[in-house]
Coordinates of C-alpha atoms in Angstrom, one line a residue:
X20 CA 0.0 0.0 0.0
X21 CA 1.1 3.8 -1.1
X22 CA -0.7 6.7 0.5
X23 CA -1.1 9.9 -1.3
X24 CA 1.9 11.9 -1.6
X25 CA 1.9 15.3 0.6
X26 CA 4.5 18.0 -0.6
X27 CA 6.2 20.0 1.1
X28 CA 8.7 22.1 -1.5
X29 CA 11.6 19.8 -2.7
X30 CA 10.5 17.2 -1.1
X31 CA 6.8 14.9 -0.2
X32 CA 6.0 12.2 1.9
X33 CA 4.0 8.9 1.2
X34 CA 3.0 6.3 3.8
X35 CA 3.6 2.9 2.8
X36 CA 2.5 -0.2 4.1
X37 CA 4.9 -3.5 3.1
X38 CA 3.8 -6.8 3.5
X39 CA 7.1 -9.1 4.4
X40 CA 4.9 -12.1 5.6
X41 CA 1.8 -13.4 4.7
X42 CA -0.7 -10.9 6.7
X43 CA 2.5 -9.4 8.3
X44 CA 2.9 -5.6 7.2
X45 CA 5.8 -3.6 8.3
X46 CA 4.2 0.4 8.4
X47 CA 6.3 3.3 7.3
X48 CA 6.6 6.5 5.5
X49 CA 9.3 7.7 2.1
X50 CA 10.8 10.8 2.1
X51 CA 11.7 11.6 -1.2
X52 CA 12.7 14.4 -3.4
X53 CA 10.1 16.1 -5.8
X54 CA 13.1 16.5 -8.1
X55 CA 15.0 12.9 -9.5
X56 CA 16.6 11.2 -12.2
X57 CA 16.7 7.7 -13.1
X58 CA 19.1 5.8 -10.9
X59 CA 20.2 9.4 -9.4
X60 CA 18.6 8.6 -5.7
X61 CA 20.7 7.0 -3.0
X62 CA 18.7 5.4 -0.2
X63 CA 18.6 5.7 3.5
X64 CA 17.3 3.7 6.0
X65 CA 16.2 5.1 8.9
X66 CA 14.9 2.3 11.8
X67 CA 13.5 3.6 14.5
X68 CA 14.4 3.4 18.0
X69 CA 13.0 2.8 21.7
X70 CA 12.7 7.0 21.9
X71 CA 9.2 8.7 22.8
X72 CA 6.7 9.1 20.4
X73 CA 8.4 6.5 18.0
X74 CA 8.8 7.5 14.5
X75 CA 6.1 10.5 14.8
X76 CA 8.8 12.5 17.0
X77 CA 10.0 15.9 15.5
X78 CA 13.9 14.8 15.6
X79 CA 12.7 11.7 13.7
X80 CA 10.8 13.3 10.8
X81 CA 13.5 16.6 10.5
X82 CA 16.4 13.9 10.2
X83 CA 14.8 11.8 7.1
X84 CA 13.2 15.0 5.8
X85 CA 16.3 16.4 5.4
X86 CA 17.5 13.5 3.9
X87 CA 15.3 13.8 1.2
X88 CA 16.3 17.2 0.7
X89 CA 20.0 16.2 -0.1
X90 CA 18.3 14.2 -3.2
X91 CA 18.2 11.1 -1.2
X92 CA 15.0 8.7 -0.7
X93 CA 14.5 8.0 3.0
X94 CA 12.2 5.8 5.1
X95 CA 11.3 5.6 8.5
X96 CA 9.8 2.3 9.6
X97 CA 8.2 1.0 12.8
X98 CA 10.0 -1.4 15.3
X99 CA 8.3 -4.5 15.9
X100 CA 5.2 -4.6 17.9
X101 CA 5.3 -0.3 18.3
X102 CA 3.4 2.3 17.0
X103 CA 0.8 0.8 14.0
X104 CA 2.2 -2.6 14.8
X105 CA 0.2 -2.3 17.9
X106 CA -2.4 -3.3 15.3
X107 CA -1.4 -6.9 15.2
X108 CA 0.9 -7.5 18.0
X109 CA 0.4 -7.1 21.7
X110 CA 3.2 -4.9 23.5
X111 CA 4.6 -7.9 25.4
X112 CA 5.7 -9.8 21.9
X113 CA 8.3 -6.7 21.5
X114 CA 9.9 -8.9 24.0
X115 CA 10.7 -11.7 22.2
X116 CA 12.9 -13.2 20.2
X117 CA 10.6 -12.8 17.4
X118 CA 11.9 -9.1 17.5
X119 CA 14.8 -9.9 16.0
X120 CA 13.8 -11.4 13.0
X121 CA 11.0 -9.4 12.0
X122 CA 12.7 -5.9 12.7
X123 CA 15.5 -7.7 10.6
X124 CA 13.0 -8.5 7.7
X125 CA 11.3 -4.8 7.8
X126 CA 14.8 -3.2 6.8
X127 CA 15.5 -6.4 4.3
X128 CA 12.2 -6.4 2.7
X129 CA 11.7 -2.4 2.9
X130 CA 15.2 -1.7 0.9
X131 CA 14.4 -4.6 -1.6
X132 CA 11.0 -2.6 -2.6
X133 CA 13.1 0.7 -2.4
X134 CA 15.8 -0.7 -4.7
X135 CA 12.9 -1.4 -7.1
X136 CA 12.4 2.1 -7.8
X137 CA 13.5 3.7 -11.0
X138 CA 14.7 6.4 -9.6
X139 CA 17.1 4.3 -7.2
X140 CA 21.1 4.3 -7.2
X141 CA 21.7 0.6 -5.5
X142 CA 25.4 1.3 -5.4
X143 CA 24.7 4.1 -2.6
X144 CA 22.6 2.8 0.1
X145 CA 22.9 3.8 3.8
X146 CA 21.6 3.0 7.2
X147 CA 21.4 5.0 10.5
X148 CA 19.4 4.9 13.9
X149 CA 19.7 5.6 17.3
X150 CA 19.4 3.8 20.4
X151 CA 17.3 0.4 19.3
X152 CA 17.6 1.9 15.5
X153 CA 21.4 2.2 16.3
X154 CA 21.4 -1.6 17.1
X155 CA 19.2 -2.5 13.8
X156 CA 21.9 -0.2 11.8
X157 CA 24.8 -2.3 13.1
X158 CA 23.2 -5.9 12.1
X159 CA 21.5 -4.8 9.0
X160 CA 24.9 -3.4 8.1
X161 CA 26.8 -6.9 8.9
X162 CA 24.2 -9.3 7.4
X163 CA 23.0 -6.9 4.1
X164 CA 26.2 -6.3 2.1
X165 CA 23.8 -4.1 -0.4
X166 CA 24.6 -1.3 2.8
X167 CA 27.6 0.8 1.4
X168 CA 27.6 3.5 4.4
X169 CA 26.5 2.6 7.9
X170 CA 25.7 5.6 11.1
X171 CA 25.1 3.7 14.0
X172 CA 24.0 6.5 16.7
X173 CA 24.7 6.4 20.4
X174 CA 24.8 2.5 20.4
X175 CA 27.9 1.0 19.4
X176 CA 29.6 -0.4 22.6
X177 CA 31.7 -3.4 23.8
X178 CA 29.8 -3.8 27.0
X179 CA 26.1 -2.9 26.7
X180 CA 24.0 -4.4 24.1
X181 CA 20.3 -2.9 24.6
X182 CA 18.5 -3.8 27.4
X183 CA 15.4 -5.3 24.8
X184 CA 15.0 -8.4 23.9
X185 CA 14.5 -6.7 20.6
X186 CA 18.1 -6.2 20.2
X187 CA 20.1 -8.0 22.9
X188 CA 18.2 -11.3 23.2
X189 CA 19.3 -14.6 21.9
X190 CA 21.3 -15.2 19.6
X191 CA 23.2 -12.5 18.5
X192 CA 25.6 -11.4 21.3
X193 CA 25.9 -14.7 23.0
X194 CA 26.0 -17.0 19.5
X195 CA 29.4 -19.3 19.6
X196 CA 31.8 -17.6 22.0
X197 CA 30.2 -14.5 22.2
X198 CA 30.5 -11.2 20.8
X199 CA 29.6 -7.3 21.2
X200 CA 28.6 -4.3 19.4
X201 CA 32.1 -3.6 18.9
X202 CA 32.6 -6.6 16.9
X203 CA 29.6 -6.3 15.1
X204 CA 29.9 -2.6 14.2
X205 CA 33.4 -3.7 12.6
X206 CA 31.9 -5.8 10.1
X207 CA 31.2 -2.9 8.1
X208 CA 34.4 -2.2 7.1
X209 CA 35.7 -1.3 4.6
X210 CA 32.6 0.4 4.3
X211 CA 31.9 4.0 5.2
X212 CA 31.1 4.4 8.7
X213 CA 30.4 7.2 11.5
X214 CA 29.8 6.1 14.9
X215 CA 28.2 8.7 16.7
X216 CA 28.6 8.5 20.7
X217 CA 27.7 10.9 23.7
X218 CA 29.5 11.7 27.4
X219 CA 26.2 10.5 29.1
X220 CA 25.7 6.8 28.2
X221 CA 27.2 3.8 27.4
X222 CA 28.8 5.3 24.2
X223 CA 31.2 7.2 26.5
X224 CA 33.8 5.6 26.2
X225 CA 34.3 5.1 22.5
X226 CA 36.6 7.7 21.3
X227 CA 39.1 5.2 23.3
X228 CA 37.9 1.8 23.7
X229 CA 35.7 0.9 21.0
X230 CA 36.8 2.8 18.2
X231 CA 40.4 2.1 18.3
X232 CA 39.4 -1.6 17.9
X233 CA 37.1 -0.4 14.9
X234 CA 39.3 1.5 13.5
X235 CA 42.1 -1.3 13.5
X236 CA 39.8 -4.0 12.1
X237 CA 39.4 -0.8 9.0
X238 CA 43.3 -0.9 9.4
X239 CA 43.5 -4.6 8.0
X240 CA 41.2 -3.3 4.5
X241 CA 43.9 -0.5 3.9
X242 CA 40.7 1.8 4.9
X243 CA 41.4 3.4 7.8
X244 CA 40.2 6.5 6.7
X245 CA 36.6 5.5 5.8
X246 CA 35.4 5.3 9.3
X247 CA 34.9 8.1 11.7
X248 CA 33.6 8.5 15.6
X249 CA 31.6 12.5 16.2
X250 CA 31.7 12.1 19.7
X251 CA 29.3 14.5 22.0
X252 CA 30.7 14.5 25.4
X253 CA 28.3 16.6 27.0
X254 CA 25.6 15.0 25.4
X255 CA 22.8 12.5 26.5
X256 CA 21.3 9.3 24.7
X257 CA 19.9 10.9 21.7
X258 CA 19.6 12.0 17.8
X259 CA 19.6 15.5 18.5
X260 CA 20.8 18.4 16.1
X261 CA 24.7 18.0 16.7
X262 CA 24.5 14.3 15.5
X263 CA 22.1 15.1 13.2
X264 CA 24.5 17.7 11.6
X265 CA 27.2 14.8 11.7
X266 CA 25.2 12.4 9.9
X267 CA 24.3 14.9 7.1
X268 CA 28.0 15.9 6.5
X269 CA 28.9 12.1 6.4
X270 CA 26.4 11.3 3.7
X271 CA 27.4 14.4 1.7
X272 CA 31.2 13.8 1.5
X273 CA 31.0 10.0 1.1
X274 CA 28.2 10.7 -1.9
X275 CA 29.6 14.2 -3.1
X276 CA 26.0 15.4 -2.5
X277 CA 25.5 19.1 -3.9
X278 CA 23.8 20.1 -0.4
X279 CA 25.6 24.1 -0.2
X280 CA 21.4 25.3 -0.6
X281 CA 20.9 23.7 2.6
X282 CA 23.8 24.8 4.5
X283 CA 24.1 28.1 6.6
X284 CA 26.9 30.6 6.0
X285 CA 28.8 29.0 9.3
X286 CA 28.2 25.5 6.9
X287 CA 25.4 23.9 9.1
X288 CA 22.4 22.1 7.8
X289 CA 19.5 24.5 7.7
X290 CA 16.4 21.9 9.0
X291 CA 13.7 25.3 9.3
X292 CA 12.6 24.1 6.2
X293 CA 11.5 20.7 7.2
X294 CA 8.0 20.2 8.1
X295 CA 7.0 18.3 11.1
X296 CA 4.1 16.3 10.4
X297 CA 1.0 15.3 13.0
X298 CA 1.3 11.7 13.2
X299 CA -2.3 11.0 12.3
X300 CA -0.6 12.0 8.4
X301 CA 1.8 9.5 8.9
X302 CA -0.1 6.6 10.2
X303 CA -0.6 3.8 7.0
X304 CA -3.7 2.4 8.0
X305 CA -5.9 5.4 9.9
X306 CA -6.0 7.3 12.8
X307 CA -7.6 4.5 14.3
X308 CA -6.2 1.8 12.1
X309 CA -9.4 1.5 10.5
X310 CA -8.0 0.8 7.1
X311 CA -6.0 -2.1 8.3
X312 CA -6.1 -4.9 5.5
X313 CA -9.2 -7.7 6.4
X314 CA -5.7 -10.3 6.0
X315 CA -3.9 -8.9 9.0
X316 CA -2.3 -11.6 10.9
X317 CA -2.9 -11.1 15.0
X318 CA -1.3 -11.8 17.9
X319 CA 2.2 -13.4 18.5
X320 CA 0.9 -16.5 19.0
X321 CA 0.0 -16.9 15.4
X322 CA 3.2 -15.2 13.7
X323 CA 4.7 -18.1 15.7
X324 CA 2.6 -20.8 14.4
X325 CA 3.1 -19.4 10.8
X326 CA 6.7 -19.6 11.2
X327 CA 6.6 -23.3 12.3
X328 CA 4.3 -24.2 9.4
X329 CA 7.3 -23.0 6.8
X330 CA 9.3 -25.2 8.5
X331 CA 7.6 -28.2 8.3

């Protein structure tokens, strides 16, 4: 399902509403320019995290709108059993391991419809979050080699992997001998990357512990130079403007973007002109999910016995 497109200057935004499973829909909305060329797009994924207000929040929107405005298409996607999800899922089955692989499939299944698109350059496709979405962006990045530029925010760190089951349950960090976000975040290279870290969480400590490592895995690629750490120090566990600004001048100089109209004579992203939508625009299925499709699968219970039925 596409909604109508709603324009706002050089760029418009269109709900979508992607069916990965049988009865399964992963709910989102595309940023995309109003001007394009055929293959002339890059793509950016933009998974949301465990923040207030999901992926209706203003920092949220601003962040993919402005994407958009750099010529790229963006999409912002629900996490698993959150926001219009809420419309087949009970809260708890966020919980569960089942977490994992759908979130996993909403970013596989969104970027293969995405890479559909005329107007699409599969050659540049990036990836960034923060918080849960920072954890997405880091295994998307390992297990999806179409990612060529990956901007894991306030996330990446060798000794805390989430809290959610969503992101830090079985088996991902404690698969063989075990591993971290440090090792996992490394897997991008020699791919363009820009960790993004704050003074306030458990990304503190990154500029000496985690990146090094990163940066030496790089080392063994002969790309040492392709990944970064903007580190905020007296900064809290967020995407707010300064690593939003850090994200936009990472895509820019890995891409060669034209983006000097959206900079301000000090060379700072300009986001006045992006519109912060109500979220009743950018829910797929209603304000009270009344257009949800008659073949919606409900309940946990039943994604589980669907997955066991495929397996037989």
């Amino acid at each position: 399902y596409l909604g109508p497109k709603r324009v706002y200057g050089d760029y418009y935004v269109q709900n979508i509403g992607l069916e990965i499973l049988p009865g399964v829909y992963c709910t989102g909305s595309i940023y995309h320019p109003v001007k394009y060329k055929k293959g002339s797009c890059p793509i950016v994924l933009n998974p949301n995290g465990h923040f207030g207000k999901g992926r209706y929040r203003y920092d949220h929107q601003v962040r993919c709108a402005m994407q958009a405005k750099m010529g790229c298409i963006a999409v912002s996607y629900d996490l698993f059993s959150w926001d219009e999800q809420l419309l087949q899922f009970e809260p708890r089955a966020h919980r569960t391991a089942m977490a994992h692989t759908i979130q996993s499939l909403n970013a596989i299944r969104m970027l293969d419809y995405l890479c559909s698109l005329r107007e699409a350059d599969t050659t540049r496709i990036a990836i960034t979050g923060g918080s849960g979405g920072g954890s997405q962006t880091m295994f998307i990045t390992a297990i999806d080699d179409r990612i060529t530029l990956s901007m894991p925010v306030v996330m990446t760190s060798s000794y805390f992997v989430g809290g959610c089951p969503c992101e830090s349950g079985n088996p991902i960090h404690l698969s063989a001998n075990g591993t971290n976000n440090a090792e996992i975040a490394a897997m991008c290279a020699p791919r363009p990357m820009l960790i993004v870290s704050d003074g306030k969480d458990w990304t503190k400590d990154v500029p000496w512990l985690e990146f090094p490592f990163i940066q030496r895995t790089y080392g063994f690629y002969g790309a040492g130079d392709m990944v970064e750490n903007a580190h905020f120090p007296k900064e809290g566990h967020d995407y707010g403007p300064s690593k939003r600004q850090a994200t936009y001048a990472f895509l820019a100089k890995h891409w060669g973007l034209n983006v000097k109209k959206l900079q301000d004579e000090n060379g700072l992203f300009d986001e006045s002109s992006c519109v912060e939508e109500d979220a009743k625009l950018l829910k797929v299925w209603g304000e009270n999910g009344e257009n949800l499709p008659e073949n919606a699968l409900k309940g946990i219970e039943n994604l589980y016995k669907m997955f066991h039925t495929y397996g037989q």
